[in-house]
Tab-separated table of C-alpha atoms (C1' of nucleotides) in Angstrom:
chain	number	residue	atom	x	y	z
X	1	MET	CA	249.742	236.967	-50.967
X	2	LEU	CA	252.565	235.078	-49.398
X	3	SER	CA	256.048	236.681	-49.801
X	4	LYS	CA	258.834	234.985	-51.556
X	5	LYS	CA	260.411	234.694	-48.241
X	6	THR	CA	257.658	232.422	-46.986
X	7	LYS	CA	257.434	230.487	-50.135
X	8	TYR	CA	261.214	229.776	-50.061
X	9	GLY	CA	260.936	228.869	-46.445
X	10	ILE	CA	258.286	226.336	-47.130
X	11	GLN	CA	260.150	224.911	-49.955
X	12	ALA	CA	263.226	224.506	-47.841
X	13	VAL	CA	261.354	222.881	-44.849
X	14	LEU	CA	259.673	220.473	-47.278
X	15	TYR	CA	263.148	219.517	-48.535
X	16	LEU	CA	264.303	219.097	-44.999
X	17	ALA	CA	261.313	216.901	-44.300
X	18	GLU	CA	262.210	214.728	-47.291
X	19	LYS	CA	265.692	214.304	-45.781
X	20	PHE	CA	264.597	213.852	-42.276
X	21	ASN	CA	266.740	211.292	-40.431
X	22	LYS	CA	269.277	211.248	-43.060
X	23	GLY	CA	271.723	213.650	-41.313
X	24	PRO	CA	272.187	217.419	-41.519
X	25	VAL	CA	271.645	219.165	-44.909
X	26	LEU	CA	273.710	221.948	-46.166
X	27	ILE	CA	272.142	225.378	-46.925
X	28	SER	CA	274.024	225.190	-50.173
X	29	GLU	CA	272.441	221.926	-51.108
X	30	ILE	CA	268.939	223.235	-50.354
X	31	ALA	CA	269.681	226.375	-52.347
X	32	LYS	CA	271.009	224.444	-55.323
X	33	THR	CA	268.335	221.597	-55.561
X	34	GLN	CA	265.493	224.166	-54.886
X	35	SER	CA	266.977	227.012	-56.922
X	36	LEU	CA	266.723	229.523	-54.142
X	37	PRO	CA	269.041	232.386	-53.545
X	38	LYS	CA	271.609	231.130	-51.147
X	39	LYS	CA	272.286	234.143	-49.003
X	40	PHE	CA	268.517	234.944	-48.762
X	41	LEU	CA	267.836	231.173	-47.803
X	42	GLU	CA	270.466	231.549	-45.249
X	43	ALA	CA	268.642	234.284	-43.396
X	44	ILE	CA	265.414	232.448	-43.740
X	45	LEU	CA	266.586	229.279	-42.202
X	46	LEU	CA	268.186	231.217	-39.445
X	47	GLU	CA	264.877	232.795	-38.546
X	48	LEU	CA	263.167	229.363	-38.459
X	49	ASN	CA	265.949	228.100	-36.332
X	50	LYS	CA	265.694	230.885	-33.784
X	51	LYS	CA	261.863	230.230	-33.598
X	52	GLY	CA	262.641	226.623	-32.655
X	53	LEU	CA	261.536	224.832	-35.897
X	54	LEU	CA	265.032	223.733	-37.054
X	55	HIS	CA	268.110	222.303	-35.711
X	56	SER	CA	271.568	223.386	-36.843
X	57	ARG	CA	275.144	222.431	-36.491
X	58	LYS	CA	278.163	224.450	-37.507
X	59	GLY	CA	281.306	223.217	-39.117
X	60	LYS	CA	282.257	220.177	-41.122
X	61	GLY	CA	279.452	217.675	-41.208
X	62	GLY	CA	277.061	220.327	-40.001
X	63	GLY	CA	273.865	221.732	-41.689
X	64	TYR	CA	270.211	221.951	-40.950
X	65	SER	CA	267.500	219.558	-40.000
X	66	LEU	CA	263.973	219.606	-38.770
X	67	LYS	CA	263.758	219.821	-35.062
X	68	ARG	CA	260.665	217.657	-34.884
X	69	PRO	CA	259.529	214.957	-37.237
X	70	PRO	CA	257.679	216.157	-40.426
X	71	ASN	CA	254.252	215.018	-38.998
X	72	GLU	CA	254.716	217.271	-36.000
X	73	ILE	CA	255.468	220.474	-37.839
X	74	MET	CA	252.532	222.358	-39.111
X	75	LEU	CA	252.408	224.583	-42.060
X	76	GLY	CA	250.865	227.347	-39.913
X	77	GLU	CA	253.883	227.473	-37.711
X	78	VAL	CA	256.254	227.893	-40.624
X	79	ILE	CA	254.046	230.684	-42.188
X	80	ARG	CA	253.615	232.578	-38.760
X	81	VAL	CA	257.296	232.697	-38.360
X	82	LEU	CA	258.008	234.013	-41.886
X	83	GLU	CA	254.939	235.898	-42.857
X	84	GLY	CA	253.373	236.907	-39.479
X	85	PRO	CA	249.994	236.199	-38.103
X	86	LEU	CA	247.415	234.121	-40.058
X	87	ALA	CA	244.709	236.679	-39.107
X	88	PRO	CA	243.553	239.211	-41.675
X	89	VAL	CA	243.391	241.772	-38.957
X	90	SER	CA	245.421	241.930	-35.805
X	91	CYS	CA	242.410	242.336	-33.554
X	92	VAL	CA	241.327	238.660	-34.255
X	93	SER	CA	244.761	237.142	-34.103
X	94	GLN	CA	245.145	234.261	-31.488
X	95	THR	CA	248.881	234.330	-31.452
X	96	ALA	CA	249.503	238.105	-31.820
X	97	TYR	CA	246.433	239.982	-30.704
X	98	ARG	CA	246.690	243.780	-31.070
X	99	PRO	CA	243.689	246.210	-31.419
X	100	CYS	CA	243.457	247.771	-34.720
X	101	ASP	CA	244.556	251.395	-34.490
X	102	GLU	CA	241.877	252.480	-37.153
X	103	CYS	CA	239.220	250.975	-34.809
X	104	LYS	CA	237.543	253.333	-32.429
X	105	ASP	CA	235.214	250.752	-30.991
X	106	GLU	CA	236.119	247.136	-31.457
X	107	LEU	CA	232.618	246.135	-30.382
X	108	SER	CA	230.776	248.091	-33.133
X	109	CYS	CA	233.588	247.359	-35.692
X	110	GLY	CA	231.418	245.088	-37.826
X	111	ILE	CA	234.156	243.447	-39.833
X	112	LYS	CA	235.783	241.892	-36.823
X	113	VAL	CA	233.308	238.995	-36.528
X	114	VAL	CA	233.677	238.238	-40.155
X	115	MET	CA	237.425	238.383	-39.876
X	116	LYS	CA	237.514	235.996	-36.901
X	117	GLU	CA	235.558	233.543	-39.023
X	118	VAL	CA	238.351	233.839	-41.698
X	119	ARG	CA	241.105	233.506	-39.282
X	120	ASP	CA	239.577	230.375	-37.858
X	121	ALA	CA	239.109	228.855	-41.240
X	122	ILE	CA	242.656	229.472	-42.258
X	123	SER	CA	243.920	228.161	-38.982
X	124	LYS	CA	241.741	225.053	-39.195
X	125	ILE	CA	243.567	224.205	-42.313
X	126	LEU	CA	247.221	225.380	-41.823
X	127	ASP	CA	247.593	224.463	-38.239
X	128	HIS	CA	246.401	220.963	-38.947
X	129	LYS	CA	248.317	220.294	-41.945
X	130	SER	CA	251.777	218.961	-41.246
X	131	LEU	CA	254.727	218.755	-43.558
X	132	ALA	CA	254.183	215.061	-43.895
X	133	ASP	CA	250.660	215.700	-44.930
X	134	VAL	CA	251.840	217.957	-47.743
X	135	PHE	CA	253.912	215.107	-48.933
X	136	VAL	CA	251.196	212.663	-49.009
X	137	GLN	CA	249.012	215.242	-50.762
X	138	ARG	CA	251.751	215.958	-53.316
X	139	LYS	CA	252.198	212.266	-54.001
X	140	HIS	CA	248.479	211.821	-54.536
X	141	GLU	CA	248.315	214.823	-56.847
X	142	MET	CA	251.288	213.633	-59.061
X	143	ASP	CA	249.790	210.091	-59.251
X	144	LYS	CA	246.549	211.501	-60.702
X	145	PHE	CA	248.587	212.713	-63.620
X	146	THR	CA	250.857	209.742	-63.979
X	147	VAL	CA	249.763	206.906	-66.291
X	148	ASN	CA	250.772	203.688	-64.667
X	149	TYR	CA	252.164	201.244	-67.248
X	150	VAL	CA	252.138	197.753	-65.583
X	151	ILE	CA	253.773	195.135	-67.445
P	1	MET	CA	247.124	241.508	-42.960
P	2	LEU	CA	244.697	243.800	-44.461
P	3	SER	CA	246.163	247.253	-45.539
P	4	LYS	CA	244.722	250.359	-44.081
P	5	LYS	CA	243.416	251.109	-47.546
P	6	THR	CA	241.271	248.045	-47.448
P	7	LYS	CA	240.042	248.743	-43.969
P	8	TYR	CA	239.184	252.261	-44.904
P	9	GLY	CA	237.410	251.087	-47.964
P	10	ILE	CA	235.367	248.530	-45.994
P	11	GLN	CA	234.445	251.258	-43.466
P	12	ALA	CA	233.471	253.558	-46.242
P	13	VAL	CA	231.109	251.063	-48.044
P	14	LEU	CA	229.622	250.080	-44.775
P	15	TYR	CA	228.661	253.695	-44.179
P	16	LEU	CA	227.338	253.868	-47.679
P	17	ALA	CA	225.330	250.873	-47.024
P	18	GLU	CA	223.873	252.520	-43.934
P	19	LYS	CA	222.933	255.542	-46.096
P	20	PHE	CA	221.659	253.397	-48.988
P	21	ASN	CA	218.507	254.935	-50.817
P	22	LYS	CA	219.110	258.143	-48.867
P	23	GLY	CA	220.825	260.140	-51.833
P	24	PRO	CA	224.407	260.667	-52.599
P	25	VAL	CA	226.868	261.000	-49.712
P	26	LEU	CA	229.939	263.309	-49.697
P	27	ILE	CA	233.408	261.966	-49.458
P	28	SER	CA	233.891	264.612	-46.868
P	29	GLU	CA	230.934	263.331	-44.766
P	30	ILE	CA	232.451	259.809	-44.847
P	31	ALA	CA	235.831	261.149	-43.930
P	32	LYS	CA	234.605	263.136	-41.040
P	33	THR	CA	232.207	260.665	-39.556
P	34	GLN	CA	234.531	257.837	-39.913
P	35	SER	CA	237.648	259.654	-39.064
P	36	LEU	CA	239.476	258.723	-42.326
P	37	PRO	CA	241.990	260.843	-44.131
P	38	LYS	CA	239.887	262.600	-46.776
P	39	LYS	CA	242.449	262.644	-49.673
P	40	PHE	CA	243.263	259.006	-49.186
P	41	LEU	CA	239.643	258.074	-48.987
P	42	GLU	CA	239.134	259.951	-52.198
P	43	ALA	CA	241.470	257.680	-54.149
P	44	ILE	CA	239.952	254.606	-52.398
P	45	LEU	CA	236.422	255.418	-53.459
P	46	LEU	CA	237.602	256.374	-57.029
P	47	GLU	CA	238.918	252.707	-57.213
P	48	LEU	CA	235.956	251.143	-56.045
P	49	ASN	CA	233.980	253.275	-58.441
P	50	LYS	CA	236.077	252.297	-61.437
P	51	LYS	CA	235.573	248.696	-60.538
P	52	GLY	CA	231.772	249.211	-60.606
P	53	LEU	CA	230.967	248.939	-56.981
P	54	LEU	CA	229.932	252.488	-56.476
P	55	HIS	CA	227.996	255.100	-58.335
P	56	SER	CA	229.136	258.876	-58.249
P	57	ARG	CA	227.905	262.177	-59.274
P	58	LYS	CA	229.894	265.372	-59.569
P	59	GLY	CA	228.945	268.826	-58.544
P	60	LYS	CA	226.409	270.159	-56.101
P	61	GLY	CA	224.071	267.634	-54.719
P	62	GLY	CA	226.610	264.969	-55.937
P	63	GLY	CA	228.440	262.344	-53.877
P	64	TYR	CA	228.825	258.648	-53.743
P	65	SER	CA	226.407	255.733	-53.305
P	66	LEU	CA	226.434	251.938	-53.623
P	67	LYS	CA	225.652	250.806	-57.077
P	68	ARG	CA	223.804	247.882	-55.886
P	69	PRO	CA	221.867	247.336	-52.667
P	70	PRO	CA	223.897	246.277	-49.653
P	71	ASN	CA	222.646	242.626	-49.698
P	72	GLU	CA	224.154	242.287	-53.201
P	73	ILE	CA	227.624	243.607	-52.590
P	74	MET	CA	230.015	240.982	-51.051
P	75	LEU	CA	232.854	241.715	-48.762
P	76	GLY	CA	235.034	239.717	-50.970
P	77	GLU	CA	234.456	241.974	-53.975
P	78	VAL	CA	235.497	245.030	-51.967
P	79	ILE	CA	238.580	243.230	-50.650
P	80	ARG	CA	239.708	242.056	-54.128
P	81	VAL	CA	239.436	245.493	-55.443
P	82	LEU	CA	241.560	247.182	-52.782
P	83	GLU	CA	243.781	244.249	-51.584
P	84	GLY	CA	244.050	242.045	-54.566
P	85	PRO	CA	243.146	238.314	-54.877
P	86	LEU	CA	241.888	236.381	-51.861
P	87	ALA	CA	244.278	233.442	-52.695
P	88	PRO	CA	247.510	233.252	-50.647
P	89	VAL	CA	249.369	232.236	-53.851
P	90	SER	CA	248.458	233.427	-57.309
P	91	CYS	CA	248.484	229.920	-58.865
P	92	VAL	CA	245.337	229.021	-56.998
P	93	SER	CA	243.570	232.429	-57.601
P	94	GLN	CA	240.182	232.024	-59.332
P	95	THR	CA	240.053	235.669	-60.391
P	96	ALA	CA	243.634	236.420	-61.093
P	97	TYR	CA	245.403	233.093	-61.739
P	98	ARG	CA	249.067	233.449	-62.574
P	99	PRO	CA	251.679	230.643	-62.214
P	100	CYS	CA	254.140	231.425	-59.232
P	101	ASP	CA	257.536	232.440	-60.824
P	102	GLU	CA	259.245	230.502	-58.011
P	103	CYS	CA	257.528	227.325	-59.064
P	104	LYS	CA	259.189	225.155	-61.623
P	105	ASP	CA	256.578	222.459	-61.635
P	106	GLU	CA	253.155	223.390	-60.500
P	107	LEU	CA	252.194	219.793	-60.531
P	108	SER	CA	254.820	218.734	-57.832
P	109	CYS	CA	254.528	221.970	-55.961
P	110	GLY	CA	253.070	220.434	-52.788
P	111	ILE	CA	251.810	223.496	-51.259
P	112	LYS	CA	249.489	224.328	-54.044
P	113	VAL	CA	246.704	221.901	-52.949
P	114	VAL	CA	246.807	223.172	-49.382
P	115	MET	CA	246.681	226.766	-50.668
P	116	LYS	CA	243.807	225.939	-52.861
P	117	GLU	CA	241.911	224.716	-49.731
P	118	VAL	CA	242.792	227.894	-47.952
P	119	ARG	CA	241.599	230.036	-50.842
P	120	ASP	CA	238.324	228.159	-50.991
P	121	ALA	CA	237.785	228.535	-47.306
P	122	ILE	CA	238.349	232.274	-47.466
P	123	SER	CA	236.125	232.819	-50.514
P	124	LYS	CA	233.482	230.695	-49.044
P	125	ILE	CA	233.078	233.205	-46.226
P	126	LEU	CA	233.963	236.596	-47.912
P	127	ASP	CA	232.070	236.005	-51.185
P	128	HIS	CA	228.918	235.073	-49.314
P	129	LYS	CA	228.931	237.795	-46.692
P	130	SER	CA	227.258	240.895	-47.923
P	131	LEU	CA	227.453	244.273	-46.563
P	132	ALA	CA	223.895	243.802	-45.248
P	133	ASP	CA	225.032	240.574	-43.461
P	134	VAL	CA	227.816	242.545	-41.760
P	135	PHE	CA	225.216	245.021	-40.434
P	136	VAL	CA	223.080	242.346	-38.987
P	137	GLN	CA	226.018	240.581	-37.495
P	138	ARG	CA	227.355	243.850	-35.829
P	139	LYS	CA	223.949	244.413	-34.524
P	140	HIS	CA	223.741	241.133	-32.764
P	141	GLU	CA	227.272	241.659	-31.599
P	142	MET	CA	226.436	244.959	-29.967
P	143	ASP	CA	223.040	243.648	-28.518
P	144	LYS	CA	225.050	240.912	-26.716
P	145	PHE	CA	226.823	243.621	-24.683
P	146	THR	CA	223.747	245.889	-24.141
P	147	VAL	CA	221.647	245.658	-21.070
P	148	ASN	CA	218.049	246.060	-22.130
P	149	TYR	CA	216.085	248.095	-19.436
P	150	VAL	CA	212.517	247.652	-20.200
P	151	ILE	CA	210.184	249.864	-18.121
S	1	DT	C1'	226.638	282.415	-68.511
S	2	DA	C1'	228.925	282.792	-64.107
S	3	DT	C1'	230.044	280.340	-59.980
S	4	DA	C1'	230.228	277.330	-56.269
S	5	DT	C1'	230.485	272.574	-55.548
S	6	DT	C1'	232.189	267.979	-55.817
S	7	DT	C1'	234.356	264.210	-57.963
S	8	DC	C1'	238.366	262.929	-61.115
S	9	DC	C1'	243.137	262.663	-62.188
S	10	DT	C1'	248.149	262.998	-62.032
S	11	DA	C1'	252.104	263.776	-59.530
S	12	DT	C1'	254.745	263.608	-55.609
S	13	DC	C1'	256.648	262.590	-50.879
S	14	DG	C1'	258.527	260.225	-47.002
S	15	DA	C1'	258.548	255.898	-44.546
S	16	DT	C1'	258.538	251.170	-44.580
S	17	DT	C1'	259.109	246.644	-46.303
S	18	DA	C1'	260.872	243.028	-49.734
S	19	DA	C1'	264.418	240.771	-51.912
S	20	DA	C1'	268.922	240.092	-52.177
S	21	DT	C1'	274.052	240.409	-51.295
S	22	DA	C1'	278.599	241.215	-48.796
S	23	DG	C1'	281.695	240.214	-45.573
S	24	DA	C1'	283.457	239.262	-41.286
S	25	DG	C1'	282.490	236.502	-36.944
S	26	DT	C1'	282.040	231.842	-34.467
S	27	DA	C1'	281.674	227.191	-33.709
S	28	DT	C1'	283.154	222.421	-34.983
S	29	DA	C1'	285.126	218.233	-37.146
S	30	DC	C1'	289.245	216.121	-38.151
R	1	DG	C1'	295.103	224.542	-36.925
R	2	DT	C1'	292.604	224.622	-40.792
R	3	DA	C1'	288.950	224.068	-43.776
R	4	DT	C1'	283.984	223.890	-43.159
R	5	DA	C1'	279.420	225.786	-42.487
R	6	DC	C1'	276.299	228.213	-39.845
R	7	DT	C1'	275.667	233.267	-37.526
R	8	DC	C1'	275.358	237.970	-37.412
R	9	DT	C1'	275.433	242.879	-39.039
R	10	DA	C1'	275.101	245.967	-42.551
R	11	DT	C1'	273.954	247.603	-46.992
R	12	DT	C1'	271.613	248.085	-51.350
R	13	DT	C1'	267.945	248.528	-54.582
R	14	DA	C1'	263.403	248.513	-55.809
R	15	DA	C1'	258.763	248.297	-54.674
R	16	DT	C1'	254.883	249.253	-51.950
R	17	DC	C1'	252.103	251.838	-48.392
R	18	DG	C1'	250.083	255.834	-46.568
R	19	DA	C1'	249.154	260.157	-47.336
R	20	DT	C1'	248.831	264.987	-49.490
R	21	DA	C1'	248.744	268.692	-53.251
R	22	DG	C1'	246.894	270.950	-56.894
R	23	DG	C1'	244.390	271.496	-60.837
R	24	DA	C1'	240.876	269.458	-64.417
R	25	DA	C1'	236.288	268.141	-65.488
R	26	DA	C1'	231.433	267.921	-64.617
R	27	DT	C1'	227.275	269.360	-62.644
R	28	DA	C1'	223.637	272.292	-60.268
R	29	DT	C1'	221.685	276.548	-59.724
R	30	DA	C1'	221.259	281.479	-59.702
DNA sequence: TATATTTCCTATCGATTAAATAGAGTATAC
DNA sequence: GTATACTCTATTTAATCGATAGGAAATATA
């Protein structure tokens, strides 16, 4: 299960995607409109910033913005920064490989092959779904439930 | 990332799968052969037992065994018992649906649709991979690295 | 029935992580 | 030079993880 930190982070970058090319956005604006705890959000954005997903400017007229356009930032990137590797076990992680310490023999492990499958399936989705894609999908989803009265 | 509890549990049921139809297996035997902390393993097996995956008998000649044959127990079941839902967010869980409390409006959530995709992809793998399947896969994997000297 | 065996149950412990907040520091626009 | 807004470090509280202890309950067998 994704942590609140990750969910907050995704909400925030989606908001920044919405405001892309409209100038810097204040942390407090994101916190207010998305109902997120401001101080916590501050830490989250800082982390995303350090990992190169965001751009920030201090002082008056400052704020946060996406470093790349929404169609070039993948959900997988955001999640990796805030939650860690996508892989269910570290020994099948592409970005953070580490042998499992419980595992005497990686070869005869058995679950490794299955978990690799899982990792690849997750990555196939999250590393190919951009913030822009999420927007389009959300739009579609909302339209399905919206009755369109055309006069 | 899967917890040690879950990994231990998987190791244990795989061992039980190996010993299926060969009578009850002692916790201490599993702990010893798989190098798992005995007391911790005890709690894990108890949980799997309560959720109906295992069969147990107390006293001399007792021990644990799989309640169903290895080809009828799916990895997904084991993981759900020990780790919780497969879904990355509770609002897309099939077995443990619960609205996310961060989420004002599930409809306009945006990430929900993506996470549903992820959940389905994970389930497609783990709910169709039985303990027996894992065995076959492990065998194949080991054979790939075994030079066969035929005299 | 007595006893050894083995799972079952409850409680507890230390360490780590999650979620959140506080407050001072630093850069920037005007 | 002052208000603004991000940056950094530290702390708090609660929850979870990993593990262990010790006795209760059930069972086989002598």
